[in-house]
Each structure stands twice: as C-alpha cells, then as structure tokens.
Tab-separated table of C-alpha atoms in Angstrom:
chain	number	residue	atom	x	y	z
A	715	UNK	CA	27.331	-150.770	-165.247
A	716	UNK	CA	30.613	-150.308	-167.057
A	717	UNK	CA	31.681	-147.549	-169.355
A	718	UNK	CA	34.717	-146.686	-171.353
A	719	UNK	CA	36.805	-143.989	-169.698
A	720	UNK	CA	36.769	-140.649	-171.482
A	721	UNK	CA	40.242	-139.201	-171.767
A	722	UNK	CA	42.042	-137.302	-174.466
A	723	UNK	CA	43.424	-139.665	-177.062
A	724	UNK	CA	46.968	-139.060	-178.237
A	725	UNK	CA	47.649	-138.131	-181.837
A	726	UNK	CA	50.389	-138.884	-184.336
A	727	UNK	CA	53.005	-136.802	-182.526
A	728	UNK	CA	52.771	-139.031	-179.462
A	729	UNK	CA	53.232	-142.179	-181.549
A	730	UNK	CA	56.272	-140.620	-183.218
A	731	UNK	CA	57.584	-139.856	-179.739
A	732	UNK	CA	57.012	-143.494	-178.835
A	733	UNK	CA	59.176	-144.530	-181.793
A	734	UNK	CA	62.034	-142.478	-180.325
A	735	UNK	CA	61.648	-144.135	-176.927
A	736	UNK	CA	61.299	-147.580	-178.509
A	737	UNK	CA	64.529	-146.980	-180.426
A	738	UNK	CA	66.315	-146.141	-177.181
A	739	UNK	CA	65.118	-149.271	-175.366
A	740	UNK	CA	65.886	-151.394	-178.423
A	741	UNK	CA	69.523	-150.319	-178.332
A	742	UNK	CA	69.789	-150.839	-174.577
A	743	UNK	CA	68.553	-154.401	-175.006
A	744	UNK	CA	70.871	-155.069	-177.949
A	745	UNK	CA	73.846	-153.706	-176.026
A	746	UNK	CA	73.075	-156.052	-173.143
A	747	UNK	CA	73.499	-159.163	-175.328
A	748	UNK	CA	75.632	-158.131	-178.293
A	749	UNK	CA	78.922	-158.345	-176.376
A	750	UNK	CA	78.791	-162.137	-175.930
A	751	UNK	CA	80.074	-162.914	-179.426
A	752	UNK	CA	82.676	-160.141	-179.323
A	753	UNK	CA	84.438	-161.431	-176.191
A	754	UNK	CA	86.887	-163.792	-177.961
A	755	UNK	CA	87.830	-161.044	-180.425
A	756	UNK	CA	88.482	-158.326	-177.871
A	757	UNK	CA	90.239	-160.837	-175.608
A	758	UNK	CA	92.683	-161.609	-178.416
A	759	UNK	CA	93.318	-157.890	-178.930
A	760	UNK	CA	93.439	-156.587	-175.336
A	761	UNK	CA	94.584	-159.760	-173.518
A	762	UNK	CA	92.477	-159.260	-170.366
A	763	UNK	CA	92.887	-161.488	-167.345
A	764	UNK	CA	90.031	-163.803	-166.391
A	765	UNK	CA	88.904	-161.331	-163.730
A	766	UNK	CA	89.065	-158.394	-166.137
A	767	UNK	CA	87.055	-160.334	-168.703
A	768	UNK	CA	84.339	-160.926	-166.106
A	769	UNK	CA	84.262	-157.226	-165.290
A	770	UNK	CA	83.974	-156.331	-168.975
A	771	UNK	CA	80.993	-158.655	-169.226
A	772	UNK	CA	79.230	-157.932	-165.945
A	773	UNK	CA	79.876	-154.318	-164.969
A	774	UNK	CA	77.313	-152.969	-167.450
A	775	UNK	CA	74.482	-154.884	-165.791
A	776	UNK	CA	75.780	-154.072	-162.305
A	777	UNK	CA	75.706	-150.342	-163.028
A	778	UNK	CA	72.233	-150.476	-164.557
A	779	UNK	CA	70.863	-152.322	-161.532
A	780	UNK	CA	72.720	-150.159	-159.021
A	781	UNK	CA	71.734	-146.780	-160.464
A	782	UNK	CA	68.186	-147.597	-161.635
A	783	UNK	CA	66.384	-146.440	-158.463
A	784	UNK	CA	68.449	-143.263	-158.233
A	785	UNK	CA	67.916	-142.362	-161.877
A	786	UNK	CA	64.180	-142.972	-161.712
A	787	UNK	CA	63.862	-140.564	-158.791
A	788	UNK	CA	66.242	-138.067	-160.416
A	789	UNK	CA	64.081	-138.009	-163.533
A	790	UNK	CA	61.040	-137.187	-161.414
A	791	UNK	CA	62.952	-134.202	-160.058
A	792	UNK	CA	64.835	-132.695	-163.008
A	793	UNK	CA	62.643	-133.909	-165.861
A	794	UNK	CA	62.451	-137.274	-167.608
A	795	UNK	CA	63.194	-135.940	-171.087
A	796	UNK	CA	66.235	-134.041	-169.820
A	797	UNK	CA	67.606	-137.134	-168.098
A	798	UNK	CA	66.873	-139.296	-171.153
A	799	UNK	CA	68.807	-136.915	-173.421
A	800	UNK	CA	71.703	-136.681	-170.974
A	801	UNK	CA	71.801	-140.469	-170.798
A	802	UNK	CA	71.657	-140.844	-174.579
A	803	UNK	CA	74.499	-138.368	-175.061
A	804	UNK	CA	76.620	-140.082	-172.411
A	805	UNK	CA	75.813	-143.470	-173.933
A	806	UNK	CA	77.017	-142.343	-177.370
A	807	UNK	CA	80.233	-140.912	-175.924
A	808	UNK	CA	80.925	-144.051	-173.882
A	809	UNK	CA	80.248	-146.199	-176.953
A	810	UNK	CA	83.026	-144.405	-178.847
A	811	UNK	CA	85.416	-144.881	-175.918
A	812	UNK	CA	84.532	-148.573	-175.705
A	813	UNK	CA	84.927	-149.102	-179.445
A	814	UNK	CA	88.418	-147.610	-179.528
A	815	UNK	CA	89.658	-148.876	-176.158
A	816	UNK	CA	93.322	-149.791	-176.177
A	817	UNK	CA	93.464	-151.291	-172.673
A	818	UNK	CA	91.150	-153.402	-170.575
A	819	UNK	CA	90.973	-150.648	-167.940
A	820	UNK	CA	89.752	-148.217	-170.579
A	821	UNK	CA	87.121	-150.682	-171.778
A	822	UNK	CA	85.893	-151.451	-168.257
A	823	UNK	CA	85.586	-147.722	-167.526
A	824	UNK	CA	83.597	-147.272	-170.735
A	825	UNK	CA	81.305	-150.146	-169.763
A	826	UNK	CA	80.736	-148.511	-166.363
A	827	UNK	CA	79.656	-145.275	-168.055
A	828	UNK	CA	77.462	-147.225	-170.481
A	829	UNK	CA	75.698	-148.850	-167.541
A	830	UNK	CA	75.123	-145.556	-165.720
A	831	UNK	CA	73.837	-143.971	-168.939
A	832	UNK	CA	71.578	-146.947	-169.554
A	833	UNK	CA	70.174	-146.624	-166.030
A	834	UNK	CA	69.396	-142.969	-166.750
A	835	UNK	CA	67.565	-143.829	-169.970
A	836	UNK	CA	65.502	-146.870	-168.943
A	837	UNK	CA	63.128	-145.455	-166.283
A	838	UNK	CA	62.945	-142.093	-168.065
A	839	UNK	CA	61.855	-143.742	-171.312
A	840	UNK	CA	59.144	-145.846	-169.661
A	841	UNK	CA	57.851	-142.872	-167.654
A	842	UNK	CA	57.729	-140.757	-170.818
A	843	UNK	CA	55.724	-143.470	-172.595
A	844	UNK	CA	53.156	-143.307	-169.789
A	845	UNK	CA	53.129	-139.518	-169.962
A	846	UNK	CA	52.525	-139.418	-173.711
A	847	UNK	CA	49.306	-141.433	-173.525
A	848	UNK	CA	46.534	-140.396	-171.140
A	849	UNK	CA	44.047	-142.841	-172.656
A	850	UNK	CA	44.318	-146.168	-170.821
A	851	UNK	CA	44.002	-148.339	-173.925
A	852	UNK	CA	46.533	-146.294	-175.880
A	853	UNK	CA	48.944	-146.328	-172.945
A	854	UNK	CA	48.671	-150.108	-172.612
A	855	UNK	CA	49.313	-150.546	-176.338
A	856	UNK	CA	52.260	-148.140	-176.231
A	857	UNK	CA	53.826	-149.985	-173.288
A	858	UNK	CA	53.236	-153.238	-175.166
A	859	UNK	CA	55.199	-151.824	-178.116
A	860	UNK	CA	57.884	-150.591	-175.723
A	861	UNK	CA	58.163	-154.045	-174.128
A	862	UNK	CA	58.198	-155.764	-177.524
A	863	UNK	CA	61.117	-153.590	-178.642
A	864	UNK	CA	63.083	-154.530	-175.546
A	865	UNK	CA	62.432	-158.234	-176.095
A	866	UNK	CA	63.219	-157.947	-179.796
A	867	UNK	CA	66.446	-156.118	-179.050
A	868	UNK	CA	67.595	-158.825	-176.657
A	869	UNK	CA	66.969	-161.443	-179.340
A	870	UNK	CA	68.617	-159.399	-182.067
A	871	UNK	CA	71.801	-158.727	-180.089
A	872	UNK	CA	73.658	-161.970	-180.912
A	873	UNK	CA	72.493	-161.857	-184.547
A	874	UNK	CA	73.609	-158.259	-185.039
A	875	UNK	CA	76.846	-159.001	-183.233
A	876	UNK	CA	77.555	-161.979	-185.469
A	877	UNK	CA	77.005	-159.909	-188.615
A	878	UNK	CA	79.226	-157.050	-187.425
A	879	UNK	CA	82.025	-159.357	-186.305
A	880	UNK	CA	82.045	-161.128	-189.652
A	881	UNK	CA	82.549	-157.832	-191.472
A	882	UNK	CA	84.237	-155.429	-189.009
A	883	UNK	CA	86.406	-155.363	-185.883
A	884	UNK	CA	85.085	-155.984	-182.367
A	885	UNK	CA	84.643	-152.275	-181.620
A	886	UNK	CA	81.856	-152.080	-184.187
A	887	UNK	CA	79.433	-153.733	-181.739
A	888	UNK	CA	79.781	-150.617	-179.573
A	889	UNK	CA	80.052	-148.044	-182.344
A	890	UNK	CA	76.627	-148.872	-183.778
A	891	UNK	CA	75.093	-147.125	-180.769
A	892	UNK	CA	76.394	-143.698	-181.774
A	893	UNK	CA	74.070	-142.924	-184.739
A	894	UNK	CA	71.104	-144.500	-182.936
A	895	UNK	CA	71.605	-142.324	-179.870
A	896	UNK	CA	72.021	-139.297	-182.114
A	897	UNK	CA	68.567	-140.039	-183.528
A	898	UNK	CA	67.206	-140.421	-179.986
A	899	UNK	CA	68.571	-136.994	-178.998
A	900	UNK	CA	67.265	-135.238	-182.127
A	901	UNK	CA	63.917	-137.004	-181.967
A	902	UNK	CA	63.614	-136.412	-178.238
A	903	UNK	CA	64.176	-132.681	-178.588
A	904	UNK	CA	61.609	-132.457	-181.371
A	905	UNK	CA	58.886	-134.816	-180.183
A	906	UNK	CA	59.010	-135.489	-176.436
A	907	UNK	CA	57.443	-133.197	-173.841
A	908	UNK	CA	59.272	-132.408	-170.623
A	909	UNK	CA	57.735	-133.802	-167.471
A	910	UNK	CA	58.855	-133.423	-163.877
A	911	UNK	CA	57.253	-133.379	-160.449
A	912	UNK	CA	56.485	-129.870	-159.238
A	913	UNK	CA	58.193	-128.859	-156.029
A	914	UNK	CA	60.274	-132.018	-155.759
A	915	UNK	CA	63.223	-131.671	-153.452
A	916	UNK	CA	66.822	-132.639	-154.001
A	917	UNK	CA	68.086	-136.195	-153.963
A	918	UNK	CA	69.153	-137.445	-150.560
A	919	UNK	CA	72.829	-138.493	-150.968
A	920	UNK	CA	72.608	-140.999	-148.122
A	921	UNK	CA	69.613	-142.684	-149.758
A	922	UNK	CA	71.470	-142.877	-153.075
A	923	UNK	CA	74.462	-144.527	-151.398
A	924	UNK	CA	72.273	-146.893	-149.402
A	925	UNK	CA	70.253	-147.954	-152.455
A	926	UNK	CA	73.430	-148.897	-154.287
A	927	UNK	CA	74.800	-150.624	-151.188
A	928	UNK	CA	71.589	-152.665	-151.081
A	929	UNK	CA	71.283	-153.580	-154.767
A	930	UNK	CA	74.873	-154.137	-155.926
A	931	UNK	CA	75.855	-156.757	-153.311
A	932	UNK	CA	72.607	-158.660	-153.965
A	933	UNK	CA	73.183	-158.713	-157.727
A	934	UNK	CA	76.834	-159.689	-157.219
A	935	UNK	CA	75.940	-162.414	-154.727
A	936	UNK	CA	73.260	-163.903	-156.970
A	937	UNK	CA	75.610	-163.914	-159.936
A	938	UNK	CA	78.368	-165.607	-157.975
A	939	UNK	CA	75.980	-168.211	-156.573
A	940	UNK	CA	74.930	-169.071	-160.112
A	941	UNK	CA	78.567	-169.956	-160.844
A	942	UNK	CA	79.236	-171.771	-157.563
A	943	UNK	CA	76.589	-172.178	-154.822
A	944	UNK	CA	79.312	-173.003	-152.277
A	945	UNK	CA	80.905	-169.543	-152.262
A	946	UNK	CA	80.807	-168.074	-148.758
A	947	UNK	CA	81.589	-164.588	-150.129
A	948	UNK	CA	78.423	-164.685	-152.230
A	949	UNK	CA	76.223	-165.361	-149.202
A	950	UNK	CA	78.057	-162.639	-147.282
A	951	UNK	CA	77.316	-160.207	-150.099
A	952	UNK	CA	73.627	-161.114	-149.975
A	953	UNK	CA	73.540	-160.502	-146.221
A	954	UNK	CA	75.253	-157.121	-146.634
A	955	UNK	CA	72.804	-156.150	-149.354
A	956	UNK	CA	69.766	-157.168	-147.292
A	957	UNK	CA	71.040	-155.240	-144.244
A	958	UNK	CA	71.399	-152.095	-146.333
A	959	UNK	CA	67.976	-152.761	-147.861
A	960	UNK	CA	66.376	-152.702	-144.409
A	961	UNK	CA	68.278	-149.526	-143.521
A	962	UNK	CA	67.232	-147.946	-146.838
A	963	UNK	CA	63.546	-148.695	-146.225
A	964	UNK	CA	63.691	-147.277	-142.702
A	965	UNK	CA	65.286	-144.071	-143.973
A	966	UNK	CA	62.700	-143.649	-146.742
A	967	UNK	CA	59.918	-143.784	-144.162
A	968	UNK	CA	61.442	-140.824	-142.299
A	969	UNK	CA	62.121	-138.537	-145.273
A	970	UNK	CA	59.668	-135.919	-146.524
A	971	UNK	CA	61.036	-136.399	-150.080
A	972	UNK	CA	62.199	-140.032	-150.201
A	973	UNK	CA	64.164	-141.585	-153.027
A	974	UNK	CA	61.452	-144.260	-153.198
A	975	UNK	CA	57.949	-143.381	-152.087
A	976	UNK	CA	56.945	-146.478	-150.122
A	977	UNK	CA	53.301	-145.402	-150.329
A	978	UNK	CA	53.342	-146.790	-153.872
A	979	UNK	CA	53.281	-150.281	-152.361
A	980	UNK	CA	49.991	-149.535	-150.618
A	981	UNK	CA	48.350	-149.735	-154.046
A	982	UNK	CA	47.248	-153.332	-154.494
A	983	UNK	CA	47.587	-153.308	-158.279
A	984	UNK	CA	51.095	-151.847	-158.090
A	985	UNK	CA	52.397	-154.342	-155.526
A	986	UNK	CA	50.800	-157.378	-157.153
A	987	UNK	CA	52.000	-156.472	-160.643
A	988	UNK	CA	55.539	-155.827	-159.374
A	989	UNK	CA	55.604	-159.179	-157.550
A	990	UNK	CA	54.305	-161.123	-160.552
A	991	UNK	CA	56.706	-159.368	-162.932
A	992	UNK	CA	59.755	-160.067	-160.745
A	993	UNK	CA	58.865	-163.741	-160.233
A	994	UNK	CA	58.136	-164.254	-163.931
A	995	UNK	CA	61.618	-162.906	-164.676
A	996	UNK	CA	62.974	-165.555	-162.288
A	997	UNK	CA	61.557	-168.207	-164.593
A	998	UNK	CA	62.662	-166.505	-167.802
A	999	UNK	CA	66.201	-165.942	-166.535
A	1000	UNK	CA	66.685	-169.525	-165.377
A	1001	UNK	CA	65.099	-171.169	-168.419
A	1002	UNK	CA	67.039	-168.968	-170.824
A	1003	UNK	CA	70.281	-169.954	-169.097
A	1004	UNK	CA	69.676	-173.709	-169.370
A	1005	UNK	CA	68.243	-173.696	-172.886
A	1006	UNK	CA	71.102	-171.587	-174.256
A	1007	UNK	CA	73.600	-173.944	-172.560
A	1008	UNK	CA	71.799	-176.943	-174.057
A	1009	UNK	CA	72.011	-175.481	-177.541
A	1010	UNK	CA	75.743	-174.796	-177.265
A	1011	UNK	CA	76.984	-177.656	-175.062
A	1012	UNK	CA	74.660	-180.520	-176.011
A	1013	UNK	CA	73.584	-179.643	-179.542
A	1014	UNK	CA	77.088	-178.135	-180.084
A	1015	UNK	CA	75.755	-175.153	-182.012
A	1016	UNK	CA	77.842	-172.026	-182.485
A	1017	UNK	CA	76.870	-168.977	-180.401
A	1018	UNK	CA	75.427	-167.302	-183.505
A	1019	UNK	CA	73.295	-170.311	-184.502
A	1020	UNK	CA	72.223	-170.805	-180.885
A	1021	UNK	CA	71.248	-167.137	-180.796
A	1022	UNK	CA	69.110	-167.631	-183.899
A	1023	UNK	CA	67.305	-170.573	-182.265
A	1024	UNK	CA	66.732	-168.533	-179.089
A	1025	UNK	CA	65.359	-165.702	-181.210
A	1026	UNK	CA	62.247	-167.824	-181.842
A	1027	UNK	CA	60.998	-167.710	-178.201
A	1028	UNK	CA	62.025	-164.058	-178.029
A	1029	UNK	CA	59.881	-163.288	-181.068
A	1030	UNK	CA	56.997	-165.027	-179.307
A	1031	UNK	CA	57.515	-162.583	-176.443
A	1032	UNK	CA	57.397	-159.731	-178.957
A	1033	UNK	CA	54.143	-160.957	-180.493
A	1034	UNK	CA	52.563	-161.648	-177.123
A	1035	UNK	CA	53.558	-158.210	-175.830
A	1036	UNK	CA	51.756	-156.583	-178.757
A	1037	UNK	CA	48.659	-158.775	-178.468
A	1038	UNK	CA	48.212	-158.629	-174.678
A	1039	UNK	CA	46.965	-155.002	-174.450
A	1040	UNK	CA	44.391	-155.666	-177.181
A	1041	UNK	CA	43.080	-158.781	-175.418
A	1042	UNK	CA	43.066	-156.969	-172.058
A	1043	UNK	CA	40.746	-154.372	-173.566
A	1044	UNK	CA	38.040	-157.045	-173.718
A	1045	UNK	CA	38.961	-159.237	-170.729
A	1046	UNK	CA	40.206	-158.470	-167.227
A	1047	UNK	CA	44.017	-158.014	-167.101
A	1048	UNK	CA	44.334	-160.439	-164.185
A	1049	UNK	CA	42.569	-163.096	-166.231
A	1050	UNK	CA	44.682	-162.394	-169.321
A	1051	UNK	CA	47.905	-162.690	-167.327
A	1052	UNK	CA	46.662	-165.790	-165.490
A	1053	UNK	CA	45.527	-167.631	-168.619
A	1054	UNK	CA	48.781	-166.675	-170.323
A	1055	UNK	CA	50.740	-168.233	-167.472
A	1056	UNK	CA	48.667	-171.414	-167.748
A	1057	UNK	CA	49.602	-171.513	-171.440
A	1058	UNK	CA	53.205	-171.034	-170.335
A	1059	UNK	CA	52.929	-174.071	-168.053
A	1060	UNK	CA	51.564	-176.062	-171.003
A	1061	UNK	CA	54.632	-175.072	-173.008
A	1062	UNK	CA	56.906	-176.329	-170.251
A	1063	UNK	CA	54.875	-179.553	-170.111
A	1064	UNK	CA	55.554	-179.989	-173.825
A	1065	UNK	CA	59.287	-179.765	-173.139
A	1066	UNK	CA	58.934	-182.433	-170.438
A	1067	UNK	CA	56.950	-184.738	-172.724
A	1068	UNK	CA	58.906	-184.226	-175.935
A	1069	UNK	CA	62.329	-185.045	-177.262
A	1070	UNK	CA	64.714	-183.354	-179.671
A	1071	UNK	CA	65.711	-179.799	-180.496
A	1072	UNK	CA	62.502	-178.946	-182.341
A	1073	UNK	CA	60.271	-179.966	-179.448
A	1074	UNK	CA	62.460	-178.101	-176.961
A	1075	UNK	CA	62.319	-174.832	-178.886
A	1076	UNK	CA	58.589	-175.253	-179.597
A	1077	UNK	CA	57.797	-175.807	-175.927
A	1078	UNK	CA	59.923	-172.888	-174.755
A	1079	UNK	CA	58.373	-170.678	-177.452
A	1080	UNK	CA	54.868	-171.497	-176.177
A	1081	UNK	CA	56.035	-170.928	-172.606
A	1082	UNK	CA	57.518	-167.515	-173.412
A	1083	UNK	CA	54.434	-166.557	-175.429
A	1084	UNK	CA	52.308	-167.276	-172.376
A	1085	UNK	CA	54.550	-165.121	-170.182
A	1086	UNK	CA	54.416	-162.129	-172.545
A	1087	UNK	CA	51.323	-160.533	-170.924
A	1088	UNK	CA	53.208	-160.356	-167.628
A	1089	UNK	CA	55.702	-157.898	-169.080
A	1090	UNK	CA	53.368	-155.790	-171.210
A	1091	UNK	CA	50.427	-155.596	-168.799
A	1092	UNK	CA	52.579	-155.692	-165.677
A	1093	UNK	CA	54.534	-152.601	-166.686
A	1094	UNK	CA	51.303	-150.849	-167.623
A	1095	UNK	CA	49.753	-151.646	-164.242
A	1096	UNK	CA	52.857	-150.560	-162.336
A	1097	UNK	CA	53.268	-147.242	-164.138
A	1098	UNK	CA	49.538	-146.617	-164.456
A	1099	UNK	CA	48.952	-147.208	-160.736
A	1100	UNK	CA	51.526	-144.616	-159.684
A	1101	UNK	CA	50.817	-140.872	-159.456
A	1102	UNK	CA	52.195	-138.993	-162.500
A	1103	UNK	CA	54.772	-137.212	-160.344
A	1104	UNK	CA	56.174	-140.606	-159.290
A	1105	UNK	CA	56.154	-142.315	-162.687
A	1106	UNK	CA	59.940	-142.266	-162.919
A	1107	UNK	CA	60.336	-143.964	-159.547
A	1108	UNK	CA	57.631	-146.498	-160.416
A	1109	UNK	CA	59.316	-147.253	-163.743
A	1110	UNK	CA	62.643	-147.706	-161.983
A	1111	UNK	CA	61.127	-150.137	-159.474
A	1112	UNK	CA	59.586	-152.137	-162.307
A	1113	UNK	CA	62.814	-152.364	-164.280
A	1114	UNK	CA	64.928	-153.012	-161.191
A	1115	UNK	CA	62.526	-155.778	-160.170
A	1116	UNK	CA	62.980	-157.337	-163.582
A	1117	UNK	CA	66.779	-157.128	-163.340
A	1118	UNK	CA	66.802	-158.714	-159.895
A	1119	UNK	CA	64.313	-161.349	-161.027
A	1120	UNK	CA	66.549	-162.456	-163.890
A	1121	UNK	CA	69.603	-162.584	-161.598
A	1122	UNK	CA	67.635	-164.525	-158.982
A	1123	UNK	CA	66.358	-166.953	-161.601
A	1124	UNK	CA	69.842	-167.671	-162.893
A	1125	UNK	CA	71.081	-168.212	-159.336
A	1126	UNK	CA	68.195	-170.267	-157.941
A	1127	UNK	CA	67.273	-172.362	-160.960
A	1128	UNK	CA	70.961	-172.629	-161.812
A	1129	UNK	CA	71.605	-174.044	-158.354
A	1130	UNK	CA	68.725	-176.512	-158.747
A	1131	UNK	CA	70.079	-177.686	-162.087
A	1132	UNK	CA	73.632	-177.956	-160.789
A	1133	UNK	CA	72.448	-179.989	-157.798
A	1134	UNK	CA	70.664	-182.442	-160.090
A	1135	UNK	CA	73.725	-182.662	-162.338
A	1136	UNK	CA	76.063	-183.271	-159.384
A	1137	UNK	CA	73.783	-185.979	-158.002
A	1138	UNK	CA	73.710	-187.935	-161.271
A	1139	UNK	CA	77.299	-187.902	-162.515
A	1140	UNK	CA	79.650	-190.505	-161.101
A	1141	UNK	CA	82.927	-189.709	-162.819
A	1142	UNK	CA	85.148	-187.342	-160.822
A	1143	UNK	CA	86.188	-185.786	-164.141
A	1144	UNK	CA	82.600	-184.601	-164.752
A	1145	UNK	CA	83.157	-181.655	-162.401
A	1146	UNK	CA	80.292	-179.436	-161.283
A	1147	UNK	CA	78.914	-178.569	-164.703
A	1148	UNK	CA	78.676	-179.808	-168.270
A	1149	UNK	CA	81.183	-177.238	-169.470
A	1150	UNK	CA	83.752	-178.567	-166.984
A	1151	UNK	CA	83.119	-182.109	-168.194
A	1152	UNK	CA	83.619	-181.085	-171.828
A	1153	UNK	CA	86.875	-179.361	-170.942
A	1154	UNK	CA	88.071	-182.497	-169.131
A	1155	UNK	CA	87.032	-184.728	-172.048
A	1156	UNK	CA	89.143	-182.685	-174.451
A	1157	UNK	CA	92.276	-184.086	-172.803
A	1158	UNK	CA	91.196	-187.746	-172.797
A	1159	UNK	CA	91.521	-190.554	-175.381
A	1160	UNK	CA	88.472	-190.937	-177.682
A	1161	UNK	CA	86.836	-193.814	-175.760
A	1162	UNK	CA	86.912	-192.354	-172.229
A	1163	UNK	CA	86.141	-188.913	-173.651
A	1164	UNK	CA	82.969	-190.163	-175.351
A	1165	UNK	CA	81.867	-191.946	-172.172
A	1166	UNK	CA	82.446	-188.839	-170.057
A	1167	UNK	CA	80.627	-186.570	-172.500
A	1168	UNK	CA	77.714	-188.979	-172.743
A	1169	UNK	CA	77.326	-189.213	-168.984
A	1170	UNK	CA	77.633	-185.450	-168.484
A	1171	UNK	CA	75.179	-184.608	-171.267
A	1172	UNK	CA	72.643	-187.107	-169.930
A	1173	UNK	CA	72.942	-185.581	-166.442
A	1174	UNK	CA	72.558	-182.097	-167.871
A	1175	UNK	CA	69.489	-183.217	-169.802
A	1176	UNK	CA	67.901	-184.363	-166.567
A	1177	UNK	CA	68.784	-181.092	-164.851
A	1178	UNK	CA	67.121	-179.201	-167.715
A	1179	UNK	CA	63.967	-181.270	-167.235
A	1180	UNK	CA	63.920	-180.607	-163.473
A	1181	UNK	CA	64.365	-176.862	-164.052
A	1182	UNK	CA	61.547	-177.003	-166.597
A	1183	UNK	CA	59.264	-178.814	-164.119
A	1184	UNK	CA	60.046	-176.272	-161.384
A	1185	UNK	CA	59.334	-173.458	-163.842
A	1186	UNK	CA	55.964	-175.002	-164.728
A	1187	UNK	CA	54.991	-175.126	-161.051
A	1188	UNK	CA	56.144	-171.524	-160.531
A	1189	UNK	CA	54.134	-170.118	-163.442
A	1190	UNK	CA	51.035	-172.016	-162.298
A	1191	UNK	CA	51.471	-170.423	-158.883
A	1192	UNK	CA	51.817	-167.013	-160.518
A	1193	UNK	CA	48.659	-167.672	-162.511
A	1194	UNK	CA	46.763	-168.215	-159.271
A	1195	UNK	CA	48.288	-165.070	-157.753
A	1196	UNK	CA	47.335	-163.020	-160.797
A	1197	UNK	CA	43.751	-164.242	-160.886
A	1198	UNK	CA	43.430	-163.573	-157.150
A	1199	UNK	CA	45.260	-160.294	-156.527
A	1200	UNK	CA	44.335	-158.643	-159.834
A	1201	UNK	CA	40.778	-159.904	-160.102
A	1202	UNK	CA	39.360	-156.479	-159.161
A	1203	UNK	CA	40.709	-154.804	-162.299
A	1204	UNK	CA	38.284	-154.110	-165.117
A	1205	UNK	CA	39.278	-154.538	-168.790
A	1206	UNK	CA	41.609	-151.769	-169.903
A	1207	UNK	CA	39.691	-148.597	-170.706
A	1208	UNK	CA	36.647	-149.535	-168.617
A	1209	UNK	CA	35.685	-148.584	-165.076
A	1210	UNK	CA	32.905	-149.255	-162.587
A	1211	UNK	CA	30.249	-146.658	-161.975
C-alpha cells in the first residue's frame, strides 16, 4: 500500500525565506540577459574592441560555469547562508563598479566578479530551498517557485533592459542589482537558517583548479563552435577540458573529502534526473538561439520587441514550473516529465506544420510548456536524492549541468542549422549565416540585395525547421528515458510500505 510521508511541514517563515531566495535567483537570471540591449550604448561610451566586447558579454557566464562546482562544495563546508550573503554583497559591490566603469578593462573585471558572486549564490540558494522544506510536497512546490523565478527573470531581462535604457544611461542595467541584493542580505540574515556539513574538511586546491580547467575550456570550445564549427582551437579546447575532466574524476575517487562526491551518481534518481535536465537544456538552448535569430533577422523585429515575443514561451515555462509539482503529487514524476516531453514534441510538430510568426511562437510556447516539468521536478529529484550534507554540491552539479546543456545546445544545434544553411545557399555573398548575408546585402543595389536576402532567409527558414525536427526527436527520446529510468518513483509525498 501507499501512504503519505509524515514530515514536519514548514510554516510561514520558510515561505518568506523562499521569497528571499527567489529574489536572488530572479536577479541572477535578469543579469544574464539584460546586458544584450545595453551593448550598443556602452560600446559607444567605452569604445571596446571586438574582442573586448565579446569578453564583456561572455565572461559572466564563463565565471558562473567555472566556479559553480567549487562554490557548491564550499557552501557545504562553511555554510550555505554565509556563502549566499557573501555572494550577494560581492554582487552588489561589483554591480556598482560595472555601472560606473570608465574603461573596458574595469567593466570586464566587474563582470568577472559578478560571475564569481553569481556562482556563489546559485547553488547556495537552491540548497537552502531544499533545507527549508522537509516535507516532500512542500519542497517540490518551493523548487517549482524557485525555477519559475529563474525562468521569469530570463524573460524579463530584455524588457527591463529596454525600459531602463529608454530612461537612463547604460550603467542603470547593473545598478538595479544593488537594492535587490541589499534586500537579499537583510532578508537572509532575518529569515534563513545556517546549514553546513558537520566535520567537512577544507577544499582541495588542486581539485578546485582541475574543475575549472575542465569546465572553462569546454564552455569556451562550445561557444566558439557555435560561431564557427571549423575552428581548430575550439576542438583543442574541448580536448583539454575533457582531459582535465578525467583527471578531476580520478582525483575525486582518491580523496577522503572530495570536491564532488561521486557516490551521488550511484543514486539512480539523481543520475537520471541530471541527465534528462542537461539534455533538455540542449534543446532549449538551441531552439532559443534560432527562434530569437528568426525574430530579429527574418521578421526584422527590434531586440526589445523580439524579447517581448520570446517572453511568451518563457512565461509558459513559469506556469509549467508551478504546475508540475502539483501534478506530480498525484502522478509519478517520471510519467509527468515524460508526458510533458511528449507535449513538447507536439509543440515542435506544430512549428513544422504551421507558417507565420503566430504559429511559430505558439508552437514554441507549447514546446517550452511541455519541458517545464524537467526543470522543476528535475531539480527537486537531484537535490532531494542527495544527502543533506551534500545538497550544495548536488545543487551545483544540477546548475552546472544546465549551463553546459545550454552551451552544448547552442553549439550542436547551431552547427546543424549552419550546415543546412550552407548547403542551400548558392550565392557566395550569402556567407555562413543569415547575419553575414544581411551585412553583404546592405552594400548591394536594391535588386541583387533583395535576391540575396530572399535566398538567405529561405535557407535560414529551412535550417530552423531542421533544428525543430531534431529537437522533437530529442525530446521524444528524453520522454522514453524519463518513463524508463524514473518509473520507480512514487508520486511526490508518497512512499511504498
């Protein structure tokens, strides 16, 4: 027979603590996307080179990915609340430096610190959410709220950025983080309990260095391959990262207090949820890239208007993240995730069958709605499957897997789309991408320009359809994996006797 698990249910204080953690993750998500619209404004003011502009854009994500594992383990050792508050304070200080930067070097340095601070906050916040709620159903709902805030923040970034840039200078997109982080610090001190693993040893410096040497080259290589799959340096970076990854794993097996406890992967629920989450982010990252390009390069919408259109699928992710824990209280989580992914495939099929902007956004919205349970329930399974003393490390692995999944999706699906585009265009002026073709058309007479744009946009449209078809196949495969590897899980809050 089945019975509902009997654990202490959290009260109002825990939900207020969740609001503090949700506020922190909301800002981290906003900060990850808000800079896009500000780039032309700060470029006009600081005059960065092309390389410096790339560093301003990318170094934040590099630092988050590189330091995530280290910060998750550090939080387990010194306390997750302490690390969260340190990260929030550093984030506020770096935001001020970024807002008032007078040189590109100063801004890049500020972005580095923002990334390190963000890496400190992310795993700590997720681990604290798990620690606040002992009841399985409450924890799942809280993580659903946490996930929804992250998704909502990512969607709100371009909208907030557009509003600020219309009324203030480019530094305002950074300065908005200061009062929010002040609230996080005050609220954290008042509402969040301190949690840390008893008797945990010190961080192993060699493991820290090796984790960064494994992650950073992989992220860099994937990002470069997304821009140009022919870059030898990108493949070399991937090889270097994988070599260090193997060395890192071998070292963790020998240490009494490893940076990452590899025994976590022996838990079937943990490993399966982490795999499904990472692969789902592959799809989301690649689809988001192509749809946002379509809106700006084919529909010729401004970044702000394109951001508003992309907010619709993001809001579907928010709604699905909130609904998934409720549904998983009545049905098995593996089934909920699997059925959701089948719905996602149906959304992609709608894109393949339809035509026009409305059908595209509708199909992608349905697809993202179907993928929402992966994030909400996947994070809950990953954190809930780990021992409490390892919740920071488990949270870091979950968030790092998501980061790598997005980067891999942009690289792999981007390469697929670029290959289709290159195989269809015949004009040498079309280049390797639609953006290159549009740049070339700008210097041509009206007739040849229109012909070039038409050919390039048609080729890009076909590449979008191929990427959509590949995504549909991938999510169907993930549905099968979910229903197979997670079939043993009972509905949330129930257990076998």
